[in-house]
Coordinates of C-alpha atoms in Angstrom, one line a residue:
X1 CA 11.3 269.3 138.8
X2 CA 7.7 267.3 137.8
X3 CA 4.3 268.9 139.0
X4 CA 2.6 265.6 139.0
X5 CA -1.4 265.7 139.8
X6 CA -4.4 263.9 140.9
X7 CA -7.2 263.5 141.7
X8 CA -8.9 260.2 144.1
X9 CA -12.5 260.0 144.2
X10 CA -12.6 258.7 147.8
X11 CA -11.3 258.7 151.4
X12 CA -9.8 254.6 150.6
X13 CA -7.8 256.5 148.1
X14 CA -6.2 258.5 148.9
X15 CA -4.8 256.9 151.3
X16 CA -3.4 254.3 149.3
X17 CA -2.0 257.2 147.0
X18 CA -0.9 258.8 150.7
X19 CA 1.5 254.9 151.4
X20 CA 2.4 255.0 147.2
X21 CA 4.6 258.0 147.3
X22 CA 5.3 258.8 151.4
X23 CA 5.1 262.1 150.9
X24 CA 8.0 264.3 154.0
X25 CA 5.2 267.3 154.2
X26 CA 0.8 267.4 153.8
X27 CA 0.2 271.2 152.9
X28 CA -4.1 271.6 153.3
X29 CA -6.4 274.7 153.7
X30 CA -6.2 276.3 157.1
X31 CA -9.6 276.6 157.6
X32 CA -9.3 272.5 157.4
X33 CA -6.6 272.4 159.7
X34 CA -8.2 274.1 162.3
X35 CA -11.8 270.9 162.2
X36 CA -10.0 268.8 164.7
X37 CA -12.9 266.8 163.3
X38 CA -12.4 266.6 159.4
X39 CA -12.6 263.2 157.9
X40 CA -9.1 264.5 156.0
X41 CA -7.0 266.2 158.3
X42 CA -7.2 263.3 160.7
X43 CA -6.4 261.0 158.3
X44 CA -3.5 263.4 157.4
X45 CA -3.0 262.5 161.1
X46 CA -2.9 259.1 161.4
X47 CA 0.6 259.1 159.4
X48 CA 3.0 259.4 162.2
X49 CA 6.0 260.3 159.7
X50 CA 4.3 262.7 157.4
X51 CA 4.3 266.8 158.6
X52 CA 1.1 268.3 158.3
X53 CA 1.2 272.5 157.3
X54 CA -0.9 274.3 157.0
X55 CA -1.9 277.4 154.4
X56 CA -3.8 280.4 153.4
X57 CA -7.5 279.0 152.6
X58 CA -7.5 281.4 149.8
X59 CA -4.6 280.7 148.7
X60 CA -6.5 277.4 147.4
X61 CA -9.1 278.7 145.9
X62 CA -10.1 278.7 142.5
X63 CA -9.6 281.6 140.6
X64 CA -6.2 281.9 142.9
X65 CA -4.4 278.9 142.9
X66 CA -5.5 279.9 139.1
X67 CA -4.1 283.1 138.9
X68 CA -1.1 281.9 140.0
X69 CA -0.7 278.9 138.0
X70 CA -0.6 280.4 135.8
X71 CA 2.2 283.1 137.0
X72 CA 4.6 280.9 137.1
X73 CA 4.9 278.7 134.3
X74 CA 4.5 282.5 132.5
X75 CA 1.3 281.2 130.5
X76 CA -1.9 282.9 129.9
X77 CA -4.3 279.9 130.9
X78 CA -4.1 275.9 131.8
X79 CA -5.4 274.2 129.0
X80 CA -2.0 273.4 128.2
X81 CA -1.7 271.1 130.9
X82 CA -4.5 268.6 130.4
X83 CA -6.8 269.1 133.9
X84 CA -9.6 271.6 132.9
X85 CA -12.1 270.4 134.3
X86 CA -10.1 269.5 137.7
X87 CA -10.5 272.2 139.7
X88 CA -9.6 269.5 143.3
X89 CA -6.4 269.7 141.1
X90 CA -6.2 273.4 140.3
X91 CA -6.3 274.1 143.6
X92 CA -4.6 272.5 145.3
X93 CA -1.7 272.8 142.9
X94 CA -1.5 276.0 142.9
X95 CA -1.8 276.2 146.9
X96 CA 0.5 273.7 147.4
X97 CA 2.2 276.2 144.7
X98 CA 1.8 279.5 147.3
X99 CA 2.8 278.1 150.6
X100 CA 6.3 276.9 148.8
X101 CA 7.5 280.3 147.9
X102 CA 5.9 282.5 150.2
X103 CA 5.7 280.5 152.8
X104 CA 8.9 278.3 153.0
X105 CA 10.7 281.4 150.7
X106 CA 11.8 278.6 148.2
X107 CA 12.1 279.0 144.6
X108 CA 10.3 276.8 142.2
X109 CA 12.3 277.8 138.9
X110 CA 13.1 274.2 137.9
X111 CA 8.7 273.4 138.3
X112 CA 8.8 274.2 134.9
X113 CA 5.6 271.7 133.5
X114 CA 2.7 269.9 135.4
X115 CA 0.9 267.2 134.4
X116 CA -2.4 265.5 135.1
X117 CA -2.3 261.4 136.2
X118 CA -5.4 259.9 135.2
X119 CA -5.6 256.9 137.3
X120 CA -7.5 255.1 134.2
X121 CA -4.6 255.4 132.4
X122 CA -2.7 252.7 134.6
X123 CA -3.7 249.3 136.7
X124 CA -4.7 250.0 141.1
X125 CA -2.2 248.4 142.9
X126 CA -3.0 249.2 146.8
X127 CA -0.7 248.6 149.3
X128 CA -1.3 245.3 150.7
X129 CA -0.3 244.2 147.2
X130 CA 2.9 245.4 147.0
X131 CA 3.4 244.8 150.0
X132 CA 1.9 240.8 149.9
X133 CA 4.2 241.0 146.6
X134 CA 7.4 242.1 147.6
X135 CA 6.9 244.4 144.2
X136 CA 10.0 247.5 145.9
X137 CA 10.6 246.1 149.7
X138 CA 10.5 242.7 151.0
X139 CA 8.9 242.3 154.5
X140 CA 11.3 239.4 155.4
X141 CA 12.8 236.9 153.0
X142 CA 10.2 234.2 151.5
X143 CA 9.9 231.0 152.7
X144 CA 11.2 228.8 149.5
X145 CA 10.6 225.7 149.0
X146 CA 15.2 225.9 146.5
X147 CA 17.7 224.6 148.4
X148 CA 19.6 227.0 150.3
X149 CA 17.9 229.7 149.3
X150 CA 17.7 231.3 152.4
X151 CA 21.5 231.0 152.8
X152 CA 22.9 232.7 149.9
X153 CA 20.3 235.7 150.1
X154 CA 22.9 239.2 150.8
X155 CA 18.8 241.2 151.8
X156 CA 15.9 241.0 151.4
X157 CA 14.8 239.8 147.5
X158 CA 12.4 241.8 146.4
X159 CA 11.1 241.9 142.4
X160 CA 12.4 245.6 141.5
X161 CA 15.6 244.1 142.9
X162 CA 15.4 241.7 140.3
X163 CA 14.1 244.6 137.3
X164 CA 16.4 247.3 138.1
X165 CA 19.7 247.1 136.9
X166 CA 19.4 251.1 135.3
X167 CA 22.6 252.8 135.0
X168 CA 21.5 256.7 136.1
X169 CA 19.7 257.4 139.2
X170 CA 16.7 259.0 136.6
X171 CA 16.2 255.6 135.2
X172 CA 15.7 253.6 138.9
X173 CA 13.8 256.4 139.8
X174 CA 11.6 256.3 137.1
X175 CA 11.5 252.1 137.1
X176 CA 10.0 251.9 140.4
X177 CA 7.5 254.4 138.9
X178 CA 6.8 251.4 136.2
X179 CA 6.6 248.9 138.3
X180 CA 4.2 250.4 140.9
X181 CA 1.8 251.4 138.5
X182 CA 1.2 249.0 135.7
X183 CA 0.2 250.7 132.7
X184 CA -3.7 249.7 131.7
X185 CA -4.0 251.3 128.4
X186 CA -3.1 248.3 125.6
X187 CA -1.4 250.9 122.9
X188 CA 0.9 252.2 125.6
X189 CA 2.1 248.5 126.7
X190 CA 2.7 247.7 122.8
X191 CA 5.1 250.7 122.7
X192 CA 7.0 249.7 126.3
X193 CA 7.2 245.7 124.1
X194 CA 7.4 247.1 120.8
X195 CA 11.2 249.5 122.3
X196 CA 12.1 246.3 124.6
X197 CA 12.0 243.6 121.3
X198 CA 13.7 246.2 119.3
X199 CA 16.4 247.1 122.2
X200 CA 16.8 242.9 122.0
X201 CA 17.6 242.5 118.6
X202 CA 20.0 244.4 118.7
X203 CA 22.1 244.3 121.2
X204 CA 25.3 245.9 120.0
X205 CA 23.3 249.2 120.0
X206 CA 22.4 247.7 123.8
X207 CA 25.1 247.2 125.0
X208 CA 26.6 250.6 123.9
X209 CA 23.7 252.2 124.7
X210 CA 23.9 251.2 128.5
X211 CA 27.2 252.2 129.0
X212 CA 27.5 254.9 127.9
X213 CA 24.4 256.1 130.1
X214 CA 26.2 255.0 132.5
X215 CA 28.3 258.3 132.5
X216 CA 25.4 260.2 132.8
X217 CA 25.1 262.1 136.2
X218 CA 21.3 262.6 137.7
X219 CA 20.9 265.5 136.3
X220 CA 17.6 266.0 137.5
X221 CA 18.5 266.8 141.2
X222 CA 21.4 269.0 140.5
X223 CA 19.4 271.2 138.4
X224 CA 17.3 270.9 141.1
X225 CA 20.8 272.1 143.3
X226 CA 21.0 275.0 141.6
X227 CA 17.8 276.2 141.6
X228 CA 16.5 275.8 145.2
X229 CA 20.5 278.0 145.6
X230 CA 22.3 274.6 147.1
X231 CA 23.8 273.9 144.5
X232 CA 27.9 274.7 143.4
X233 CA 30.7 274.9 141.4
X234 CA 31.0 270.5 141.0
X235 CA 27.3 270.1 139.8
X236 CA 28.2 273.0 137.8
X237 CA 31.3 270.5 136.2
X238 CA 28.1 266.6 137.0
X239 CA 25.7 268.2 134.7
X240 CA 28.6 270.4 132.8
X241 CA 30.4 266.7 131.6
X242 CA 27.2 264.6 131.1
X243 CA 26.1 266.4 128.7
X244 CA 28.5 266.2 127.2
X245 CA 28.2 263.1 126.3
X246 CA 24.8 263.6 124.9
X247 CA 26.8 264.2 120.8
X248 CA 27.9 260.5 120.8
X249 CA 24.9 259.3 122.6
X250 CA 22.8 261.1 119.3
X251 CA 25.0 258.0 117.8
X252 CA 24.0 255.4 118.8
X253 CA 20.4 256.2 119.0
X254 CA 20.2 257.5 115.2
X255 CA 19.5 254.5 113.8
X256 CA 16.4 254.3 116.2
X257 CA 14.8 257.4 114.5
X258 CA 13.6 255.2 111.7
X259 CA 12.6 252.1 112.8
X260 CA 9.3 251.6 112.7
X261 CA 8.3 249.2 114.7
X262 CA 9.7 251.0 117.8
X263 CA 7.7 255.1 118.0
X264 CA 8.6 255.0 121.0
X265 CA 12.4 254.5 121.1
X266 CA 12.4 256.8 117.8
X267 CA 10.5 259.9 119.6
X268 CA 12.7 259.5 123.1
X269 CA 16.2 259.0 120.3
X270 CA 14.4 262.7 119.0
X271 CA 14.4 264.9 122.3
X272 CA 18.0 263.1 123.1
X273 CA 19.4 267.0 121.9
X274 CA 23.4 267.9 122.6
X275 CA 23.9 271.5 125.0
X276 CA 27.4 272.7 123.4
X277 CA 27.4 275.9 124.5
X278 CA 27.1 274.6 128.1
X279 CA 29.6 272.5 127.6
X280 CA 32.3 274.7 126.4
X281 CA 31.2 277.4 129.2
X282 CA 31.9 275.4 131.9
X283 CA 35.2 273.8 130.3
X284 CA 36.5 277.5 129.6
X285 CA 34.8 278.6 132.7
X286 CA 34.7 276.2 135.9
X287 CA 38.8 273.6 137.3
X288 CA 38.6 270.0 137.1
X289 CA 37.6 269.7 141.1
X290 CA 36.1 272.6 142.2
X291 CA 35.9 273.0 146.1
X292 CA 32.6 272.6 148.5
X293 CA 32.3 276.9 149.4
X294 CA 31.2 278.4 146.4
X295 CA 32.4 281.9 148.1
X296 CA 35.7 280.9 149.5
X297 CA 37.9 281.2 145.0
X298 CA 39.6 278.4 143.9
X299 CA 36.2 277.5 141.3
X300 CA 37.3 280.1 138.6
X301 CA 40.1 278.9 135.4
X302 CA 42.8 281.1 135.0
X303 CA 42.8 283.5 132.0
X304 CA 38.4 282.5 131.2
X305 CA 38.0 286.1 132.6
X306 CA 40.8 289.4 132.8
X307 CA 39.5 291.4 135.7
X308 CA 40.0 288.5 137.8
X309 CA 43.2 286.8 136.7
X310 CA 45.1 290.6 137.4
X311 CA 43.8 289.8 140.8
X312 CA 45.5 287.4 141.0
X313 CA 48.1 288.0 139.9
X314 CA 48.4 291.8 142.9
X315 CA 47.6 289.1 145.1
X316 CA 50.6 286.9 144.3
X317 CA 53.0 289.5 143.5
X318 CA 52.6 290.8 147.2
X319 CA 52.9 286.9 148.5
X320 CA 56.3 286.8 146.1
X321 CA 57.4 289.5 147.8
X322 CA 56.0 288.9 151.1
X323 CA 59.3 285.5 150.8
X324 CA 61.3 288.2 149.8
X325 CA 60.3 291.1 152.9
X326 CA 61.2 287.8 155.3
X327 CA 64.6 287.8 153.5
X328 CA 65.3 291.5 153.9
X329 CA 64.8 291.0 157.0
X330 CA 66.3 288.4 158.2
X331 CA 69.3 289.9 157.1
X332 CA 68.8 293.5 158.4
X333 CA 68.3 292.1 162.1
X334 CA 70.8 289.9 162.0
X335 CA 67.2 287.3 163.2
X336 CA 67.3 284.2 161.8
X337 CA 64.3 282.3 163.1
X338 CA 62.5 285.8 161.7
X339 CA 59.2 284.3 160.1
X340 CA 55.9 286.4 158.3
X341 CA 52.6 284.5 159.0
X342 CA 49.6 285.5 158.2
X343 CA 45.8 284.1 160.1
X344 CA 42.6 285.5 159.5
X345 CA 42.0 287.0 162.9
X346 CA 45.5 289.4 163.5
X347 CA 46.1 289.0 159.3
X348 CA 50.2 288.9 158.7
X349 CA 52.7 289.7 161.6
X350 CA 56.3 289.4 162.1
X351 CA 57.0 286.5 163.9
X352 CA 59.9 285.6 166.2
X353 CA 61.2 283.7 169.5
X354 CA 60.3 285.5 173.2
X355 CA 64.5 284.2 173.6
X356 CA 65.2 287.3 170.4
X357 CA 62.4 289.2 170.8
X358 CA 64.6 292.0 172.2
X359 CA 66.8 293.0 169.5
X360 CA 63.8 293.7 167.6
X361 CA 64.4 296.8 165.9
X362 CA 62.9 300.4 167.0
X363 CA 60.4 300.7 164.1
X364 CA 58.3 297.3 164.9
X365 CA 55.5 297.3 166.3
X366 CA 54.4 295.3 169.3
X367 CA 51.3 292.6 167.7
X368 CA 50.5 290.0 170.6
X369 CA 52.7 288.3 173.0
X370 CA 52.2 285.3 173.0
X371 CA 54.2 282.1 175.5
X372 CA 57.0 281.9 173.6
X373 CA 57.2 284.1 170.4
X374 CA 56.9 287.8 170.8
X375 CA 54.0 288.9 167.3
X376 CA 55.5 292.5 164.8
X377 CA 53.7 295.1 162.5
X378 CA 55.1 297.5 160.2
X379 CA 54.4 300.3 158.1
X380 CA 55.8 298.5 154.8
X381 CA 54.5 295.6 156.1
X382 CA 50.5 296.3 156.7
X383 CA 50.9 298.6 153.6
X384 CA 50.8 295.0 151.8
X385 CA 48.9 293.4 153.8
X386 CA 46.1 295.5 151.9
X387 CA 47.4 295.4 148.9
X388 CA 47.1 291.6 148.9
X389 CA 44.6 291.3 151.1
X390 CA 42.5 293.6 149.3
X391 CA 43.3 291.8 146.4
X392 CA 42.2 288.3 147.4
X393 CA 39.0 289.4 148.8
X394 CA 37.3 291.0 145.1
X395 CA 39.2 287.8 143.7
X396 CA 36.8 285.5 146.1
X397 CA 33.7 287.9 145.0
X398 CA 34.4 288.1 141.5
X399 CA 34.2 284.4 141.1
X400 CA 31.8 283.8 143.4
X401 CA 29.4 285.8 141.0
X402 CA 31.0 284.6 137.3
X403 CA 29.9 281.2 139.1
X404 CA 26.2 283.4 139.1
X405 CA 26.2 283.9 135.6
X406 CA 27.4 280.0 134.2
X407 CA 24.9 278.7 136.6
X408 CA 21.8 281.3 135.3
X409 CA 23.1 279.7 132.2
X410 CA 21.9 276.9 133.0
X411 CA 18.3 277.8 134.8
X412 CA 18.0 279.0 131.7
X413 CA 17.8 276.1 129.8
X414 CA 16.0 274.3 132.6
X415 CA 13.2 272.8 130.4
X416 CA 15.3 272.0 127.3
X417 CA 17.5 269.6 130.2
X418 CA 14.6 268.3 131.7
X419 CA 13.3 266.9 128.5
X420 CA 16.6 265.5 127.8
X421 CA 16.6 264.2 131.4
X422 CA 13.1 262.4 131.7
X423 CA 14.0 260.5 127.2
X424 CA 17.3 259.8 129.3
X425 CA 15.5 257.8 131.8
X426 CA 13.3 256.4 129.6
X427 CA 15.4 254.6 127.4
X428 CA 18.4 253.5 130.4
X429 CA 14.2 251.9 132.2
X430 CA 13.5 250.7 128.3
X431 CA 17.6 249.5 127.8
X432 CA 17.6 247.6 131.4
X433 CA 14.2 245.7 131.4
X434 CA 15.5 243.6 127.7
X435 CA 19.8 244.2 129.4
X436 CA 16.8 241.4 131.6
X437 CA 14.6 240.3 128.8
X438 CA 18.3 238.7 128.3
X439 CA 20.2 237.8 130.9
X440 CA 17.1 235.5 132.0
X441 CA 15.7 234.1 128.5
X442 CA 12.2 237.1 129.0
X443 CA 9.3 236.8 126.5
X444 CA 7.4 239.0 124.9
X445 CA 3.4 238.2 126.4
X446 CA 1.1 238.7 123.7
X447 CA -1.3 240.9 125.0
X448 CA -5.8 241.0 124.5
X449 CA -8.5 242.6 125.9
X450 CA -10.0 239.4 126.6
X451 CA -9.9 237.9 129.8
X452 CA -7.9 235.6 129.3
X453 CA -4.6 234.5 131.3
X454 CA -2.5 231.8 129.7
X455 CA 1.1 231.6 130.5
X456 CA 3.6 228.3 129.5
X457 CA 6.3 226.8 132.0
X458 CA 6.0 230.5 134.3
X459 CA 8.4 230.9 136.0
X460 CA 8.8 233.5 139.4
X461 CA 11.6 236.3 138.5
X462 CA 12.4 236.4 141.6
X463 CA 13.3 233.6 143.2
X464 CA 14.9 232.3 140.6
X465 CA 17.6 234.7 140.0
X466 CA 18.7 234.3 144.4
X467 CA 22.3 231.5 143.6
X468 CA 21.2 227.9 144.4
X469 CA 17.6 227.7 142.4
X470 CA 18.5 225.8 138.9
X471 CA 16.2 222.9 140.9
X472 CA 13.2 226.1 140.2
X473 CA 10.7 223.9 138.2
X474 CA 8.2 226.4 135.7
X475 CA 4.3 225.9 136.1
X476 CA 2.1 227.2 133.4
X477 CA -1.1 228.6 134.1
X478 CA -4.3 229.0 132.5
X479 CA -7.5 230.9 133.5
X480 CA -10.5 232.4 132.0
X481 CA -14.1 233.4 132.7
X482 CA -15.0 230.2 131.0
X483 CA -13.5 227.2 131.6
X484 CA -11.2 227.7 134.2
X485 CA -12.2 230.3 136.1
X486 CA -10.9 228.4 139.7
X487 CA -7.1 226.6 140.3
X488 CA -6.7 224.2 142.9
X489 CA -4.0 224.6 144.3
X490 CA -3.1 221.4 146.5
X491 CA 0.2 220.7 147.7
X492 CA 1.8 220.1 151.0
X493 CA 4.5 222.6 153.6
X494 CA 7.2 224.5 151.7
X495 CA 5.3 223.1 148.8
X496 CA 5.2 226.8 146.9
X497 CA 2.0 227.2 146.7
X498 CA 2.4 230.6 147.3
X499 CA 5.1 231.1 145.4
X500 CA 2.8 229.7 142.6
X501 CA 0.1 232.6 142.8
X502 CA 2.4 235.1 143.4
X503 CA 4.3 234.5 140.3
X504 CA 1.3 235.1 138.0
X505 CA 0.5 238.2 139.9
X506 CA 4.4 239.2 139.0
X507 CA 3.8 237.9 135.7
X508 CA 1.3 240.7 134.6
X509 CA 2.6 243.7 136.6
X510 CA 6.2 242.4 134.7
X511 CA 3.6 243.0 131.4
X512 CA 1.7 245.8 131.9
X513 CA 5.0 247.4 133.0
X514 CA 5.6 246.9 129.9
X515 CA 8.2 244.4 130.7
X516 CA 8.8 240.7 129.1
X517 CA 8.4 237.8 131.3
X518 CA 10.4 234.4 133.5
X519 CA 7.6 232.1 130.1

């Protein structure tokens, strides 16, 4: 549900963004797509896993794109989105939105905000850096001088794997984003450090917070499925149960609202407000374990709506009548093996075995002949079949309508639920970093604006978590623009020279993403 806009000033920065996001599809103006020698088209075409699609040129023109965005977001201007003065972003965002709405004919009700991402706010990590430092994906199990490290690994280690103990899917996605986009502004870095320091100091609160976060499912994805029409009643149940945890979560977070040293935590706590009406609605309307299908009934609880209860009663009475009718016909005909059955093709019928079929009364009309049995119907059975099936069909149709009403109630609160989901994701990511800091004895780095890098007793954050790495020896690092511009690292093969270099970089990245560091 989040719509980001970012400008790339050069082809290389655009290429890095494509490598970072690995998009499934890229949409460009049709005129550009028709130019086989267009630099952008050639660049996009070089990504074999990305579908390249073309859309009408006029949809990307600034005035049309602006109208598309304003109409979708229901605003008179785009000033509040921070993209004024960025015509390239307006054109690209409006053209993409128009393509999804008109070419793909998809609803984007879950997209209620557009944000401008300023590259100057983040530490730039190119593809080579991300790969060589094994930030989120590992090339292979790295060489290590730690005894038994290779054999103890079940998967190649990464920095994300070392840090990600988030309890929600939302928090996991956000932590990955923080890792790939470390902050560049000191004030924002310190806000995250302040939050971690507060959480580490309140261990009971941290434990309770993480336990409750573990009960919350993926609000963002569930809401997206409902808004695109692919969601079902199970998504409503999951959303209702997750939102039902918010009052208890608010009680846990209440002390943070007045913590002066953790402004970020206070802001996030203030955003976590409950949705009692939605929770109560789901509890009243949707059964505990609804089926996957939404047009076959079985979704709505009894006593939710009188009209639905009446239709169900008619269908149930009809089924009871069928049991009585079978017993009556067995008595009348003297055929004890006579059965009243049903299937979707032939409806209701009376089935008599081949050996007894000759004893069928004259008012039985043959409906189907099988190898071992004959199937019949009667005027009375036809009458009740119409009544039963009519009531069942009406009940199923009404259940679907009621499901749509409940879904609409949730979608009406899309923006509010998304805001809560965003706050929960941040709380989860911060709580995960606090847990890692406590478990692995990380310390808060002191951040400055100078060019001095001083890390005492630095440890590699990934290797130290590998079983058998207790022999890893901490190393200090000192680099600055004056007397310590260069460090010459010597030693035999497999002595850990590259490990020392990488741990310096990883420590800096951890500090700037808002984490405490192993030192």
